[in-house]
Tab-separated table of C-alpha atoms in Angstrom:
chain	number	residue	atom	x	y	z
A	23	MET	CA	-110.716	139.073	63.430
A	24	ARG	CA	-107.655	137.714	61.576
A	25	ARG	CA	-106.864	139.434	58.282
A	26	ARG	CA	-106.332	136.436	56.031
A	27	GLN	CA	-107.021	134.987	52.654
A	28	PHE	CA	-108.235	131.427	52.639
A	29	PHE	CA	-109.903	128.857	50.488
A	30	LEU	CA	-111.961	125.832	51.423
A	31	GLN	CA	-111.831	123.156	48.766
A	32	THR	CA	-115.100	121.273	48.454
A	33	ALA	CA	-115.532	117.815	47.061
A	34	SER	CA	-117.870	119.130	44.369
A	35	LEU	CA	-115.578	121.992	43.434
A	36	ALA	CA	-112.308	120.664	42.123
A	37	GLY	CA	-109.985	123.498	42.961
A	38	ALA	CA	-112.700	126.013	43.844
A	39	GLY	CA	-112.733	127.264	47.423
A	40	ALA	CA	-114.839	128.916	50.005
A	41	GLY	CA	-113.203	132.185	50.825
A	42	ALA	CA	-113.298	134.385	53.822
A	43	LEU	CA	-116.484	133.974	55.715
A	44	ALA	CA	-119.176	136.558	55.289
A	45	LEU	CA	-122.162	137.453	57.445
A	46	GLY	CA	-125.617	136.091	56.687
A	47	GLY	CA	-129.174	137.174	57.100
A	48	CYS	CA	-131.748	136.035	59.599
A	49	GLY	CA	-134.982	134.105	59.751
A	50	ALA	CA	-134.844	130.929	57.655
A	51	GLY	CA	-137.801	130.382	55.446
A	52	GLY	CA	-139.232	127.827	53.085
A	53	ASP	CA	-140.629	127.932	49.541
A	54	GLY	CA	-142.793	124.874	49.000
A	55	ASP	CA	-140.489	121.924	49.442
A	56	THR	CA	-137.419	124.164	49.495
A	57	VAL	CA	-135.827	125.196	52.789
A	58	THR	CA	-133.808	128.420	52.931
A	59	LEU	CA	-130.976	128.767	55.443
A	60	ASP	CA	-129.696	132.191	56.391
A	61	LEU	CA	-125.900	132.303	56.644
A	62	LEU	CA	-124.358	135.264	58.429
A	63	VAL	CA	-120.631	135.624	57.683
A	64	ALA	CA	-117.873	138.228	57.810
A	65	SER	CA	-116.465	139.965	54.751
A	66	TYR	CA	-112.813	140.993	54.841
A	67	ASP	CA	-111.065	143.916	53.197
A	68	LYS	CA	-107.587	144.093	51.717
A	69	SER	CA	-104.781	143.800	54.221
A	70	VAL	CA	-101.152	142.848	54.584
A	71	GLY	CA	-100.482	142.156	50.957
A	72	ALA	CA	-103.640	140.342	49.903
A	73	ALA	CA	-107.409	140.515	50.037
A	74	ILE	CA	-109.223	137.614	51.628
A	75	GLY	CA	-110.984	135.808	48.845
A	76	ASP	CA	-114.761	135.780	49.133
A	77	GLN	CA	-115.922	132.635	47.368
A	78	TRP	CA	-118.944	131.683	49.423
A	79	ASP	CA	-121.064	131.944	46.276
A	80	ASP	CA	-119.067	129.103	44.683
A	81	VAL	CA	-119.481	126.893	47.729
A	82	VAL	CA	-123.201	127.650	48.004
A	83	LYS	CA	-123.689	126.901	44.296
A	84	ALA	CA	-121.932	123.546	44.653
A	85	PHE	CA	-123.928	122.655	47.776
A	86	GLU	CA	-127.276	123.619	46.243
A	87	LYS	CA	-126.523	121.516	43.155
A	88	LYS	CA	-126.016	118.502	45.404
A	89	HIS	CA	-128.961	119.397	47.694
A	90	PRO	CA	-131.693	120.907	45.461
A	91	GLY	CA	-134.158	121.133	48.346
A	92	ILE	CA	-131.981	123.541	50.367
A	93	ARG	CA	-131.125	127.127	49.517
A	94	ILE	CA	-128.448	129.188	51.285
A	95	ARG	CA	-129.005	132.937	51.616
A	96	VAL	CA	-125.668	134.616	52.345
A	97	GLU	CA	-125.386	138.037	53.949
A	98	ARG	CA	-122.002	139.678	54.322
A	99	VAL	CA	-121.097	142.146	57.050
A	100	PRO	CA	-117.648	143.776	57.537
A	101	PHE	CA	-115.587	141.646	59.917
A	102	LEU	CA	-115.128	144.520	62.369
A	103	LYS	CA	-118.918	144.611	62.809
A	104	ILE	CA	-119.603	140.876	62.871
A	105	ASP	CA	-119.850	140.379	66.641
A	106	ALA	CA	-122.021	143.436	67.266
A	107	THR	CA	-124.303	142.652	64.343
A	108	LEU	CA	-124.860	139.088	65.476
A	109	ALA	CA	-125.482	140.145	69.082
A	110	ARG	CA	-128.074	142.678	67.960
A	111	ARG	CA	-129.877	140.186	65.748
A	112	VAL	CA	-130.019	137.587	68.490
A	113	LYS	CA	-131.302	140.162	70.973
A	114	ASP	CA	-134.005	141.233	68.513
A	115	GLY	CA	-135.122	137.628	68.022
A	116	ARG	CA	-133.734	137.501	64.462
A	117	ALA	CA	-130.903	135.013	64.881
A	118	PRO	CA	-129.607	133.543	61.610
A	119	ASP	CA	-129.574	129.809	61.084
A	120	ILE	CA	-125.772	129.709	60.790
A	121	ALA	CA	-123.358	132.466	61.807
A	122	GLN	CA	-119.695	133.284	61.988
A	123	SER	CA	-118.308	135.220	64.934
A	124	ASN	CA	-115.388	135.567	67.303
A	125	ILE	CA	-117.762	134.729	70.164
A	126	PHE	CA	-119.962	131.714	70.850
A	127	ALA	CA	-120.001	131.078	74.622
A	128	PRO	CA	-122.744	133.573	75.609
A	129	TYR	CA	-125.122	132.037	73.069
A	130	ALA	CA	-124.245	128.501	74.174
A	131	GLU	CA	-124.771	129.340	77.851
A	132	SER	CA	-128.153	130.861	77.012
A	133	GLY	CA	-129.232	127.624	75.340
A	134	GLU	CA	-129.495	129.194	71.884
A	135	LEU	CA	-127.050	126.961	69.990
A	136	GLN	CA	-127.177	123.452	68.611
A	137	PRO	CA	-124.420	121.168	69.924
A	138	LEU	CA	-122.028	119.708	67.391
A	139	GLU	CA	-123.295	116.166	67.957
A	140	LYS	CA	-126.628	117.138	66.383
A	141	LEU	CA	-124.964	118.595	63.285
A	142	PHE	CA	-122.286	116.103	62.250
A	143	ASP	CA	-121.941	112.358	62.067
A	144	VAL	CA	-119.271	110.771	64.252
A	145	PRO	CA	-116.529	110.498	61.567
A	146	THR	CA	-116.862	114.190	60.686
A	147	GLN	CA	-116.809	115.212	64.357
A	148	ALA	CA	-113.713	113.090	64.939
A	149	ASP	CA	-111.910	114.710	62.010
A	150	PHE	CA	-111.623	118.100	63.748
A	151	ILE	CA	-108.195	118.679	65.302
A	152	ALA	CA	-108.735	117.978	68.996
A	153	SER	CA	-107.161	121.155	70.387
A	154	PHE	CA	-109.407	123.342	68.214
A	155	ALA	CA	-112.509	121.242	68.854
A	156	ASP	CA	-111.940	121.374	72.628
A	157	ALA	CA	-111.674	125.170	72.506
A	158	GLY	CA	-115.208	125.266	71.110
A	159	LYS	CA	-116.739	123.614	74.181
A	160	VAL	CA	-118.855	125.025	76.993
A	161	ASP	CA	-119.385	122.681	79.958
A	162	TYR	CA	-117.701	119.881	77.982
A	163	ILE	CA	-120.138	120.151	75.043
A	164	GLN	CA	-118.912	121.558	71.729
A	165	TYR	CA	-120.959	124.373	70.204
A	166	GLY	CA	-118.296	126.419	68.411
A	167	ILE	CA	-117.091	125.070	65.047
A	168	PRO	CA	-113.569	126.317	64.291
A	169	ILE	CA	-112.732	127.867	60.941
A	170	LEU	CA	-110.062	130.291	59.651
A	171	ALA	CA	-107.438	128.775	61.925
A	172	SER	CA	-103.929	129.989	62.663
A	173	THR	CA	-100.983	129.205	64.928
A	174	PRO	CA	-98.541	132.159	64.809
A	175	ARG	CA	-94.754	131.788	64.756
A	176	LEU	CA	-91.744	134.031	65.315
A	177	PHE	CA	-90.852	135.711	61.997
A	178	TYR	CA	-87.475	137.382	61.462
A	179	ASN	CA	-85.844	139.400	58.699
A	180	LYS	CA	-82.884	137.380	57.413
A	181	ALA	CA	-81.195	140.361	55.768
A	182	LEU	CA	-81.261	142.362	59.001
A	183	PHE	CA	-80.058	139.322	60.946
A	184	ASP	CA	-77.149	138.819	58.548
A	185	ARG	CA	-76.164	142.468	58.847
A	186	ALA	CA	-76.205	142.145	62.638
A	187	GLY	CA	-74.106	138.965	62.567
A	188	LEU	CA	-76.995	136.732	63.651
A	189	THR	CA	-77.268	133.235	62.236
A	190	GLY	CA	-80.801	132.132	63.121
A	191	ALA	CA	-83.911	132.637	65.217
A	192	PRO	CA	-83.437	132.952	68.992
A	193	THR	CA	-84.213	129.868	71.060
A	194	SER	CA	-84.620	131.534	74.479
A	195	TRP	CA	-85.558	134.935	75.860
A	196	ALA	CA	-81.924	135.712	76.556
A	197	GLY	CA	-81.181	134.917	72.916
A	198	LEU	CA	-84.089	137.086	71.795
A	199	LYS	CA	-82.791	140.005	73.841
A	200	ALA	CA	-79.259	139.509	72.514
A	201	ALA	CA	-80.562	139.442	68.948
A	202	ALA	CA	-82.616	142.581	69.562
A	203	LYS	CA	-79.563	144.395	70.932
A	204	ALA	CA	-77.515	143.394	67.895
A	205	LEU	CA	-80.268	144.590	65.577
A	206	LYS	CA	-80.571	147.905	67.379
A	207	ALA	CA	-76.801	148.415	67.110
A	208	THR	CA	-77.112	148.219	63.316
A	209	GLY	CA	-79.900	150.830	63.217
A	210	VAL	CA	-83.048	148.693	63.106
A	211	PRO	CA	-85.862	150.958	64.428
A	212	THR	CA	-87.849	148.117	66.037
A	213	PRO	CA	-85.740	145.057	66.841
A	214	TYR	CA	-88.743	143.182	68.281
A	215	ALA	CA	-92.276	144.405	67.478
A	216	LEU	CA	-94.206	143.994	70.742
A	217	GLN	CA	-97.843	144.270	69.623
A	218	PHE	CA	-99.571	145.552	72.746
A	219	GLY	CA	-101.749	148.017	70.850
A	220	PRO	CA	-105.567	147.795	70.784
A	221	GLU	CA	-105.950	145.561	67.721
A	222	ALA	CA	-104.921	142.150	69.105
A	223	ALA	CA	-102.891	142.635	72.273
A	224	GLU	CA	-104.468	139.515	73.772
A	225	ASP	CA	-102.673	137.320	71.226
A	226	GLU	CA	-99.240	138.834	71.831
A	227	LEU	CA	-99.781	138.679	75.593
A	228	LEU	CA	-100.815	135.031	75.602
A	229	THR	CA	-97.772	134.158	73.494
A	230	TRP	CA	-95.445	135.584	76.155
A	231	LEU	CA	-97.362	134.207	79.124
A	232	LEU	CA	-97.387	130.671	77.734
A	233	ALA	CA	-93.680	130.953	76.953
A	234	GLY	CA	-93.084	132.015	80.547
A	235	GLY	CA	-94.955	129.053	82.012
A	236	GLY	CA	-98.162	130.952	82.770
A	237	GLY	CA	-101.395	131.741	80.944
A	238	TYR	CA	-104.806	133.342	81.277
A	239	SER	CA	-106.920	130.842	83.108
A	240	GLU	CA	-107.276	127.690	85.140
A	241	ILE	CA	-110.163	125.280	85.593
A	242	GLN	CA	-112.040	127.582	87.959
A	243	GLY	CA	-111.654	130.726	85.838
A	244	TYR	CA	-109.081	133.427	85.216
A	245	ASN	CA	-105.650	133.460	86.799
A	246	PHE	CA	-103.830	136.497	85.443
A	247	SER	CA	-102.027	137.465	88.628
A	248	SER	CA	-99.810	134.411	88.871
A	249	THR	CA	-96.127	134.552	89.726
A	250	GLU	CA	-95.218	133.323	86.229
A	251	ASN	CA	-97.302	135.990	84.511
A	252	GLU	CA	-95.897	138.794	86.627
A	253	ALA	CA	-92.364	137.579	85.942
A	254	ALA	CA	-93.000	137.520	82.171
A	255	LEU	CA	-94.319	141.080	82.072
A	256	THR	CA	-91.563	142.309	84.362
A	257	TRP	CA	-88.988	140.805	81.992
A	258	LEU	CA	-90.636	142.523	79.027
A	259	ARG	CA	-90.709	145.856	80.837
A	260	ASP	CA	-87.109	145.729	82.028
A	261	GLU	CA	-85.311	143.730	79.342
A	262	LEU	CA	-87.047	144.691	76.090
A	263	VAL	CA	-89.101	147.863	76.451
A	264	ALA	CA	-86.881	149.911	78.785
A	265	PRO	CA	-83.721	149.476	76.628
A	266	GLY	CA	-85.665	150.511	73.508
A	267	LEU	CA	-85.630	147.045	71.929
A	268	ALA	CA	-89.394	146.890	71.348
A	269	GLY	CA	-89.978	150.032	69.329
A	270	ALA	CA	-91.077	153.504	70.305
A	271	ASP	CA	-94.400	152.674	71.992
A	272	PRO	CA	-95.516	149.013	72.222
A	273	ALA	CA	-98.760	150.087	73.924
A	274	LYS	CA	-99.852	151.691	70.639
A	275	LEU	CA	-98.373	149.214	68.152
A	276	THR	CA	-101.147	147.323	66.357
A	277	ARG	CA	-100.758	144.083	64.459
A	278	THR	CA	-101.473	145.793	61.139
A	279	ASP	CA	-98.791	148.428	61.721
A	280	ALA	CA	-96.286	145.830	62.929
A	281	TYR	CA	-96.776	143.738	59.801
A	282	ALA	CA	-96.446	146.783	57.567
A	283	GLN	CA	-93.217	147.840	59.276
A	284	PHE	CA	-91.837	144.310	58.948
A	285	LEU	CA	-92.515	144.384	55.213
A	286	GLN	CA	-90.725	147.750	55.016
A	287	GLY	CA	-87.620	146.280	56.652
A	288	ARG	CA	-88.042	148.319	59.839
A	289	VAL	CA	-88.755	145.363	62.177
A	290	GLY	CA	-86.305	142.586	62.988
A	291	MET	CA	-88.625	140.083	64.688
A	292	LEU	CA	-92.304	139.700	65.481
A	293	ILE	CA	-94.925	137.086	66.221
A	294	ALA	CA	-97.109	136.692	63.118
A	295	HIS	CA	-99.715	134.616	61.314
A	296	PRO	CA	-99.183	132.693	58.075
A	297	VAL	CA	-100.748	135.629	56.209
A	298	LEU	CA	-97.315	137.240	56.409
A	299	LEU	CA	-95.822	134.487	54.248
A	300	GLY	CA	-97.438	135.609	51.023
A	301	ALA	CA	-97.041	139.290	51.816
A	302	ALA	CA	-93.306	138.873	52.487
A	303	ASP	CA	-92.881	136.824	49.314
A	304	GLN	CA	-94.674	139.544	47.376
A	305	ALA	CA	-92.372	142.161	48.880
A	306	ARG	CA	-89.351	139.946	48.109
A	307	LEU	CA	-88.326	140.205	51.722
A	308	PRO	CA	-85.892	137.533	52.930
A	309	TYR	CA	-87.435	136.038	56.051
A	310	GLY	CA	-87.487	132.983	58.250
A	311	HIS	CA	-89.804	131.776	60.988
A	312	ALA	CA	-89.469	129.537	64.015
A	313	PRO	CA	-91.434	128.480	67.108
A	314	PHE	CA	-91.656	131.158	69.763
A	315	PRO	CA	-89.138	130.227	72.468
A	316	LYS	CA	-89.766	129.448	76.102
A	317	ARG	CA	-87.923	131.639	78.581
A	318	ASP	CA	-85.095	129.163	79.136
A	319	GLY	CA	-85.192	127.376	75.798
A	320	GLU	CA	-87.250	124.930	73.690
A	321	ALA	CA	-90.438	125.757	71.819
A	322	ALA	CA	-93.309	127.351	73.714
A	323	PRO	CA	-96.877	126.115	73.247
A	324	PRO	CA	-98.320	127.933	70.214
A	325	VAL	CA	-101.375	130.134	70.508
A	326	GLY	CA	-104.396	128.760	68.667
A	327	LEU	CA	-106.615	131.267	66.885
A	328	ASN	CA	-109.682	130.944	64.679
A	329	ASP	CA	-113.165	132.216	63.970
A	330	TRP	CA	-116.249	130.244	64.993
A	331	MET	CA	-119.250	128.958	63.111
A	332	MET	CA	-122.405	128.179	65.082
A	333	VAL	CA	-125.950	127.012	64.450
A	334	PHE	CA	-128.870	128.665	66.225
A	335	LYS	CA	-131.854	126.656	67.431
A	336	LYS	CA	-134.425	129.349	66.649
A	337	GLY	CA	-134.870	128.484	62.986
A	338	GLY	CA	-135.361	124.792	63.716
A	339	ARG	CA	-133.362	123.832	60.621
A	340	VAL	CA	-130.872	121.575	62.365
A	341	GLU	CA	-130.920	118.810	59.739
A	342	GLU	CA	-130.408	121.190	56.826
A	343	ALA	CA	-127.769	123.206	58.678
A	344	GLY	CA	-125.938	120.002	59.485
A	345	GLN	CA	-125.991	118.966	55.830
A	346	PHE	CA	-124.467	122.272	54.755
A	347	LEU	CA	-121.757	122.239	57.406
A	348	THR	CA	-120.978	118.587	56.742
A	349	PHE	CA	-120.498	119.510	53.088
A	350	LEU	CA	-118.130	122.271	54.179
A	351	PHE	CA	-116.111	120.238	56.684
A	352	SER	CA	-116.410	116.619	55.624
A	353	THR	CA	-113.338	114.459	55.062
A	354	GLY	CA	-111.212	115.872	52.294
A	355	SER	CA	-113.217	119.064	51.836
A	356	ALA	CA	-111.450	121.550	54.089
A	357	LYS	CA	-108.089	122.418	52.596
A	358	THR	CA	-106.163	125.626	52.729
A	359	TYR	CA	-104.291	126.695	49.636
A	360	GLY	CA	-100.842	127.680	50.783
A	361	GLY	CA	-97.821	129.827	50.205
A	362	GLY	CA	-99.234	132.715	52.179
A	363	GLN	CA	-102.929	132.122	51.507
A	364	ALA	CA	-103.054	132.542	55.204
A	365	THR	CA	-105.227	130.136	57.141
A	366	LEU	CA	-104.947	126.519	58.176
A	367	PRO	CA	-107.292	123.529	57.857
A	368	VAL	CA	-109.105	122.626	61.076
A	369	THR	CA	-109.491	118.945	60.237
A	370	ALA	CA	-106.960	116.142	60.395
A	371	SER	CA	-107.736	115.156	56.816
A	372	GLY	CA	-107.199	118.719	55.638
A	373	SER	CA	-103.896	118.846	57.498
A	374	GLN	CA	-102.778	115.652	55.804
A	375	GLN	CA	-103.565	117.166	52.421
A	376	VAL	CA	-101.458	120.222	53.210
A	377	ARG	CA	-98.529	118.098	54.353
A	378	ALA	CA	-98.734	115.990	51.187
A	379	ASP	CA	-98.961	118.932	48.780
A	380	PRO	CA	-95.543	120.277	47.697
A	381	ASP	CA	-97.164	123.577	46.699
A	382	GLN	CA	-98.138	124.119	50.341
A	383	ARG	CA	-94.748	123.442	51.845
A	384	ALA	CA	-94.711	126.912	53.430
A	385	LEU	CA	-97.645	126.020	55.691
A	386	ARG	CA	-96.381	122.693	57.030
A	387	GLU	CA	-94.670	124.002	60.153
A	388	PHE	CA	-97.744	126.061	61.037
A	389	VAL	CA	-99.998	123.038	60.547
A	390	ASP	CA	-97.685	120.830	62.595
A	391	GLN	CA	-98.132	123.151	65.596
A	392	MET	CA	-101.909	122.893	65.622
A	393	PRO	CA	-102.367	119.827	67.876
A	394	ASP	CA	-100.340	121.566	70.612
A	395	ALA	CA	-102.175	124.895	70.382
A	396	GLU	CA	-103.498	126.590	73.518
A	397	PHE	CA	-106.362	129.046	73.399
A	398	HIS	CA	-107.860	132.119	74.938
A	399	PRO	CA	-110.670	131.179	77.359
A	400	VAL	CA	-113.253	131.575	74.593
A	401	GLY	CA	-115.577	129.137	76.342
A	402	LEU	CA	-116.255	131.677	79.112
A	403	ARG	CA	-119.115	134.150	78.702
A	404	SER	CA	-116.946	136.883	80.196
A	405	TRP	CA	-114.120	136.537	77.665
A	406	PRO	CA	-115.212	139.408	75.352
A	407	THR	CA	-115.214	141.793	78.325
A	408	VAL	CA	-111.851	140.534	79.570
A	409	ARG	CA	-110.401	140.721	76.061
A	410	ALA	CA	-111.422	144.373	75.806
A	411	ALA	CA	-109.770	145.067	79.180
A	412	ILE	CA	-106.520	143.438	78.015
A	413	ARG	CA	-106.460	145.635	74.926
A	414	GLN	CA	-107.029	148.749	76.991
A	415	ARG	CA	-104.677	148.049	79.898
A	416	ILE	CA	-101.850	145.639	79.114
A	417	GLY	CA	-99.582	148.277	77.585
A	418	ARG	CA	-99.403	150.030	80.967
A	419	ALA	CA	-97.688	147.014	82.504
A	420	VAL	CA	-94.548	147.366	80.376
A	421	THR	CA	-94.139	151.140	80.109
A	422	ALA	CA	-91.684	153.032	82.278
A	423	GLY	CA	-92.915	152.821	85.867
A	424	GLY	CA	-95.497	150.211	84.933
A	425	ARG	CA	-96.615	147.777	87.629
A	426	PRO	CA	-97.330	144.352	86.105
A	427	ALA	CA	-98.809	142.961	89.330
A	428	ASP	CA	-101.387	145.764	89.491
A	429	VAL	CA	-102.421	145.362	85.859
A	430	LEU	CA	-102.755	141.591	86.188
A	431	GLU	CA	-104.816	141.858	89.366
A	432	ALA	CA	-107.083	144.387	87.647
A	433	LEU	CA	-107.660	141.899	84.825
A	434	ASP	CA	-108.572	139.203	87.353
A	435	GLN	CA	-111.068	141.630	88.895
A	436	VAL	CA	-112.637	142.260	85.492
A	437	GLY	CA	-112.944	138.499	85.028
A	438	ARG	CA	-114.573	138.023	88.420
A	439	SER	CA	-116.996	140.905	88.015
A	440	SER	CA	-118.117	139.875	84.537
A	441	ALA	CA	-118.468	136.141	85.225
């Protein structure tokens, strides 16, 4: 999912963290009085300036020292294969006890997951940031446990802005277009990097739709073909893409390529995760970041993004799984180490620690956005299918001759047919 480096500080590990989640095995077992939990997590490769730290072994060691009757067996699978691997294991009747994935709703709807209320005590449940906790619900019950959180912001290259006579981040779409035109006039190849390529087009799209007063869904389901959504895509097609202000081919521009081009000084502005902080610092690139603007001004609602942890019923190890996850998420334990380390704490206590730590000053504005975050409709079983359709089709809406209304209606049809 997100290419990020993160650390989870645990109470028993002063300064040691749990790194990027890996993928665990299946079929919990016992050895006498010892219970073994299988933890399926995603391993991450190097990307955008830093590898995601994999420190699950440290966290497991600390947990097992405190809970000698429980063993954690960690299996790591590449993050690009995490969803398919988990789906196959569940289908084969080999669900792990605890798993990480981008997807939880199909398993919740099938009755295969433990609800959060059976895993955590009330204070720990209440510590999760409400917007992220709510996104993990199906039929008003929370099954998905957020981790590896992010709320992207609008990054811009200060050196390119200075050269173009620009004094700060745009605060409206008209200002964004004006800044892009000024950047193009000074020879910037991609004034605004519109990431409508197949890697994460759904994130870029939701950013623009929310800023235009629209979105993906309503209470009853999907609502792509709204007037607000069509107007947002029409503006992108006519005001950014057609004049060449969004690069050569936004329909092919992936997040990874956009980040790389930003670090090379070839991109003026783009929506990006906190992972870009450390990478830009490493590259000694002068940059700033700001909230993404609404069409007519003010800050737009930020997009909330994260991976999900979940506990499967099959192993019957609900008490032990709850103890492990409580250790991971309990008050004061979940803290992201900042300055570009890339992900955000999903608990209120962790957020308070970040705000109070001068070494994590770079993350404060990202953390402060989290309560207002709005999410993809991850609580719908059909979301993975709809997400794939967005990645395949949304670029067509903004190319020359593209018809936003047709593309949006097609996405609604995909949502209806896969519900």
